[in-house]
Amino acid sequence: MNRMQKKAWKDFRIACVITIAIMLLFGVAAYADIKGPKYLIIGLAYASLCVGFMFFLNARIRKRNNKPQYDEREFFLIQRSINVGNHVFIAYVFLALVIAFYLVGGRGMVPMWSIPLALLCGFFIAGTVQFLFLLYHGKEGNE
Amino acid sequence: MSKDQLTNTIRRLRFDAGQMTQQALAEKVGVTRQTIIAIEQGKYCPSLMLAIRIARAFGRQVEEVFQLDTPPQ
């Protein structure tokens, strides 16, 4: 396994962990029917702490592991995978909006939790596409 | 859209340079072995800077290493 494939797997694992953590969080919030400005402030503070901790952890790991310097082809592949992932996300949002409209209708009611969940699904699908793209194009040079 | 194809003689030049391995060339020009393989197979077009570095590694001009093949119209 070369370092592009290692990077793809690492990114995919991180995406899985983040998705599961956020889904658990939203699940608890939806189950407890949390609402109101008090919970909003607590939620925002919690989210800020999580993001800050992730950045801190990432910086520490990179410092310790001597972050690999990608060469121009690897950098090009990473850029392209991000580009493809973005396109997939836009396509997903468009499809999700059209499907939701035609399934639920203009005056339908959907539970609030379905919106962040749908958005999270989009991020996860885009991340998975990026992972598959890097995995496929990363192995090209192995022959 | 341009249908020009970039070909190269890296494989032959490596063998001319005393059976230089892909890994050795990669280390010399500062890229990974996978990148050298992709360039040799024509799957990746290197930047001008990398092309010059590869040519210098063999002590050649860039045009001797890389050629632009234009298909007949």
CSV table of C-alpha atoms in Angstrom, one decimal:
chain,number,residue,atom,x,y,z
A,1,MET,CA,0.0,0.0,0.0
A,2,ASN,CA,1.6,3.3,-1.1
A,3,ARG,CA,1.2,6.6,0.9
A,4,MET,CA,-1.7,7.8,-1.3
A,5,GLN,CA,-3.7,4.7,-0.4
A,6,LYS,CA,-2.7,5.1,3.2
A,7,LYS,CA,-3.9,8.7,3.1
A,8,ALA,CA,-7.2,7.7,1.5
A,9,TRP,CA,-7.8,5.1,4.2
A,10,LYS,CA,-6.8,7.5,7.0
A,11,ASP,CA,-9.2,10.2,5.6
A,12,PHE,CA,-12.0,7.7,5.2
A,13,ARG,CA,-11.6,6.4,8.8
A,14,ILE,CA,-11.7,10.0,10.1
A,15,ALA,CA,-14.8,10.7,8.0
A,16,CYS,CA,-16.5,7.6,9.5
A,17,VAL,CA,-15.6,8.5,13.1
A,18,ILE,CA,-16.8,12.1,12.6
A,19,THR,CA,-20.0,11.0,10.9
A,20,ILE,CA,-20.8,8.5,13.7
A,21,ALA,CA,-20.0,11.1,16.4
A,22,ILE,CA,-22.2,13.7,14.8
A,23,MET,CA,-25.0,11.2,14.2
A,24,LEU,CA,-24.9,10.1,17.8
A,25,LEU,CA,-25.0,13.8,18.9
A,26,PHE,CA,-28.0,14.6,16.7
A,27,GLY,CA,-29.7,11.4,17.7
A,28,VAL,CA,-29.5,12.3,21.4
A,29,ALA,CA,-30.5,15.9,20.7
A,30,ALA,CA,-33.5,14.7,18.6
A,31,TYR,CA,-34.5,12.0,21.1
A,32,ALA,CA,-34.4,14.5,24.0
A,33,ASP,CA,-36.2,17.1,21.9
A,34,ILE,CA,-33.6,19.7,22.7
A,35,LYS,CA,-34.6,23.3,21.6
A,36,GLY,CA,-34.3,26.8,22.7
A,37,PRO,CA,-31.5,29.5,22.9
A,38,LYS,CA,-30.0,27.9,26.1
A,39,TYR,CA,-29.3,24.7,24.3
A,40,LEU,CA,-28.2,26.5,21.2
A,41,ILE,CA,-25.4,28.2,23.2
A,42,ILE,CA,-24.4,25.0,24.9
A,43,GLY,CA,-24.5,23.2,21.5
A,44,LEU,CA,-22.3,25.9,19.8
A,45,ALA,CA,-19.8,25.9,22.6
A,46,TYR,CA,-19.6,22.1,22.4
A,47,ALA,CA,-19.2,22.2,18.6
A,48,SER,CA,-16.5,24.8,18.9
A,49,LEU,CA,-14.7,22.8,21.6
A,50,CYS,CA,-14.9,19.6,19.4
A,51,VAL,CA,-13.5,21.5,16.3
A,52,GLY,CA,-10.8,23.1,18.3
A,53,PHE,CA,-9.8,19.8,19.8
A,54,MET,CA,-9.7,18.2,16.4
A,55,PHE,CA,-7.4,20.9,15.0
A,56,PHE,CA,-5.2,20.6,18.1
A,57,LEU,CA,-5.0,16.8,17.7
A,58,ASN,CA,-4.3,17.0,14.0
A,59,ALA,CA,-1.5,19.5,14.5
A,60,ARG,CA,0.0,17.3,17.3
A,61,ILE,CA,-0.1,14.2,15.1
A,62,ARG,CA,1.4,16.0,12.1
A,63,LYS,CA,4.2,17.4,14.2
A,64,ARG,CA,5.0,14.0,15.7
A,65,ASN,CA,4.7,12.0,12.5
A,66,ASN,CA,6.6,14.4,10.2
A,67,LYS,CA,3.8,15.0,7.7
A,68,PRO,CA,4.8,13.5,4.4
A,69,GLN,CA,5.6,16.0,1.6
A,70,TYR,CA,3.4,15.0,-1.3
A,71,ASP,CA,5.0,15.3,-4.7
A,72,GLU,CA,3.3,17.1,-7.6
A,73,ARG,CA,1.3,14.1,-8.9
A,74,GLU,CA,0.1,13.2,-5.5
A,75,PHE,CA,-0.9,16.8,-4.8
A,76,PHE,CA,-2.7,16.9,-8.2
A,77,LEU,CA,-4.6,13.7,-7.3
A,78,ILE,CA,-5.6,15.1,-3.9
A,79,GLN,CA,-6.9,18.3,-5.6
A,80,ARG,CA,-8.8,16.3,-8.2
A,81,SER,CA,-10.3,14.1,-5.5
A,82,ILE,CA,-11.5,17.2,-3.6
A,83,ASN,CA,-12.9,18.6,-6.9
A,84,VAL,CA,-14.8,15.3,-7.7
A,85,GLY,CA,-16.1,15.1,-4.1
A,86,ASN,CA,-17.4,18.7,-4.4
A,87,HIS,CA,-19.2,17.9,-7.6
A,88,VAL,CA,-20.7,14.7,-6.1
A,89,PHE,CA,-21.9,16.8,-3.1
A,90,ILE,CA,-23.6,19.4,-5.4
A,91,ALA,CA,-25.2,16.6,-7.4
A,92,TYR,CA,-26.4,14.9,-4.2
A,93,VAL,CA,-27.9,18.2,-2.8
A,94,PHE,CA,-29.7,18.8,-6.1
A,95,LEU,CA,-31.1,15.3,-6.3
A,96,ALA,CA,-32.0,15.3,-2.6
A,97,LEU,CA,-33.9,18.6,-3.0
A,98,VAL,CA,-35.8,17.4,-6.1
A,99,ILE,CA,-36.6,14.0,-4.6
A,100,ALA,CA,-37.7,15.5,-1.3
A,101,PHE,CA,-40.0,18.0,-3.1
A,102,TYR,CA,-41.6,15.3,-5.2
A,103,LEU,CA,-42.0,12.8,-2.3
A,104,VAL,CA,-43.1,15.2,0.4
A,105,GLY,CA,-44.6,17.9,-1.6
A,106,GLY,CA,-44.7,21.7,-1.3
A,107,ARG,CA,-46.9,21.8,1.8
A,108,GLY,CA,-45.6,18.6,3.5
A,109,MET,CA,-44.1,18.5,7.0
A,110,VAL,CA,-40.7,16.8,7.6
A,111,PRO,CA,-39.0,16.3,11.0
A,112,MET,CA,-36.3,18.9,11.6
A,113,TRP,CA,-33.6,16.3,12.3
A,114,SER,CA,-33.9,15.1,8.7
A,115,ILE,CA,-32.2,18.3,7.3
A,116,PRO,CA,-28.9,18.0,9.2
A,117,LEU,CA,-29.0,14.2,8.7
A,118,ALA,CA,-29.4,14.7,4.9
A,119,LEU,CA,-26.6,17.2,4.9
A,120,LEU,CA,-24.4,14.8,6.9
A,121,CYS,CA,-25.2,12.0,4.4
A,122,GLY,CA,-24.0,14.3,1.6
A,123,PHE,CA,-20.7,15.0,3.3
A,124,PHE,CA,-20.2,11.3,3.9
A,125,ILE,CA,-21.0,10.4,0.3
A,126,ALA,CA,-18.6,13.1,-0.9
A,127,GLY,CA,-15.9,11.8,1.5
A,128,THR,CA,-16.5,8.2,0.3
A,129,VAL,CA,-16.2,9.3,-3.3
A,130,GLN,CA,-12.9,11.1,-2.5
A,131,PHE,CA,-11.7,8.0,-0.8
A,132,LEU,CA,-12.5,5.7,-3.7
A,133,PHE,CA,-11.0,8.2,-6.2
A,134,LEU,CA,-7.7,8.4,-4.3
A,135,LEU,CA,-7.7,4.6,-3.7
A,136,TYR,CA,-8.2,3.9,-7.4
A,137,HIS,CA,-5.8,6.5,-8.8
A,138,GLY,CA,-3.3,6.0,-6.0
A,139,LYS,CA,-2.8,2.4,-7.0
A,140,GLU,CA,-2.0,3.3,-10.7
A,141,GLY,CA,1.7,3.6,-10.1
A,142,ASN,CA,2.0,0.2,-8.3
A,143,GLU,CA,2.3,-1.9,-11.4
B,1,MET,CA,-9.1,20.6,-27.8
B,2,SER,CA,-5.5,19.5,-28.3
B,3,LYS,CA,-4.9,15.9,-29.0
B,4,ASP,CA,-1.2,16.1,-28.7
B,5,GLN,CA,0.4,13.3,-26.7
B,6,LEU,CA,3.5,13.6,-24.5
B,7,THR,CA,5.8,10.6,-24.9
B,8,ASN,CA,9.1,10.1,-23.2
B,9,THR,CA,12.3,8.0,-23.3
B,10,ILE,CA,12.8,7.8,-19.6
B,11,ARG,CA,12.8,4.0,-19.6
B,12,ARG,CA,15.5,3.8,-22.3
B,13,LEU,CA,17.6,6.5,-20.6
B,14,ARG,CA,17.4,4.7,-17.3
B,15,PHE,CA,18.8,1.6,-18.9
B,16,ASP,CA,21.5,3.6,-20.7
B,17,ALA,CA,22.4,5.1,-17.4
B,18,GLY,CA,23.6,1.8,-16.0
B,19,GLN,CA,20.3,0.2,-15.3
B,20,MET,CA,19.1,3.0,-13.0
B,21,THR,CA,16.1,1.9,-11.0
B,22,GLN,CA,12.9,3.9,-10.9
B,23,GLN,CA,13.4,4.3,-7.2
B,24,ALA,CA,16.9,5.8,-7.7
B,25,LEU,CA,15.6,8.2,-10.3
B,26,ALA,CA,12.6,9.1,-8.1
B,27,GLU,CA,15.0,9.9,-5.2
B,28,LYS,CA,17.2,11.9,-7.5
B,29,VAL,CA,14.4,14.2,-8.7
B,30,GLY,CA,12.5,14.3,-5.4
B,31,VAL,CA,9.3,12.4,-6.2
B,32,THR,CA,7.8,9.0,-5.5
B,33,ARG,CA,8.5,5.9,-7.5
B,34,GLN,CA,4.8,5.8,-8.4
B,35,THR,CA,5.1,9.2,-10.1
B,36,ILE,CA,8.0,8.0,-12.2
B,37,ILE,CA,6.0,4.9,-13.2
B,38,ALA,CA,3.0,7.1,-14.1
B,39,ILE,CA,5.2,9.4,-16.2
B,40,GLU,CA,6.9,6.5,-18.0
B,41,GLN,CA,3.5,5.0,-18.8
B,42,GLY,CA,2.3,8.3,-20.1
B,43,LYS,CA,-0.5,8.5,-17.5
B,44,TYR,CA,0.8,11.7,-16.0
B,45,CYS,CA,2.3,14.8,-17.6
B,46,PRO,CA,5.0,16.2,-15.4
B,47,SER,CA,5.3,19.9,-14.7
B,48,LEU,CA,8.0,21.9,-16.6
B,49,MET,CA,10.1,22.0,-13.4
B,50,LEU,CA,9.9,18.2,-12.9
B,51,ALA,CA,10.6,17.6,-16.6
B,52,ILE,CA,13.8,19.7,-16.4
B,53,ARG,CA,14.8,17.9,-13.2
B,54,ILE,CA,14.4,14.5,-14.9
B,55,ALA,CA,16.3,15.7,-18.0
B,56,ARG,CA,19.1,17.0,-15.8
B,57,ALA,CA,19.3,13.7,-13.9
B,58,PHE,CA,20.3,12.1,-17.2
B,59,GLY,CA,22.4,15.0,-18.3
B,60,ARG,CA,20.1,15.6,-21.4
B,61,GLN,CA,18.0,18.4,-22.8
B,62,VAL,CA,14.3,18.3,-22.0
B,63,GLU,CA,13.4,17.7,-25.7
B,64,GLU,CA,15.6,14.6,-25.7
B,65,VAL,CA,13.6,13.1,-22.8
B,66,PHE,CA,10.1,14.3,-23.7
B,67,GLN,CA,8.5,14.5,-27.1
B,68,LEU,CA,5.2,16.0,-28.2
B,69,ASP,CA,3.5,13.7,-30.7
B,70,THR,CA,0.9,15.5,-32.8
B,71,PRO,CA,-1.5,13.1,-34.5
B,72,PRO,CA,-2.0,13.7,-38.3
B,73,GLN,CA,-5.1,15.9,-39.0
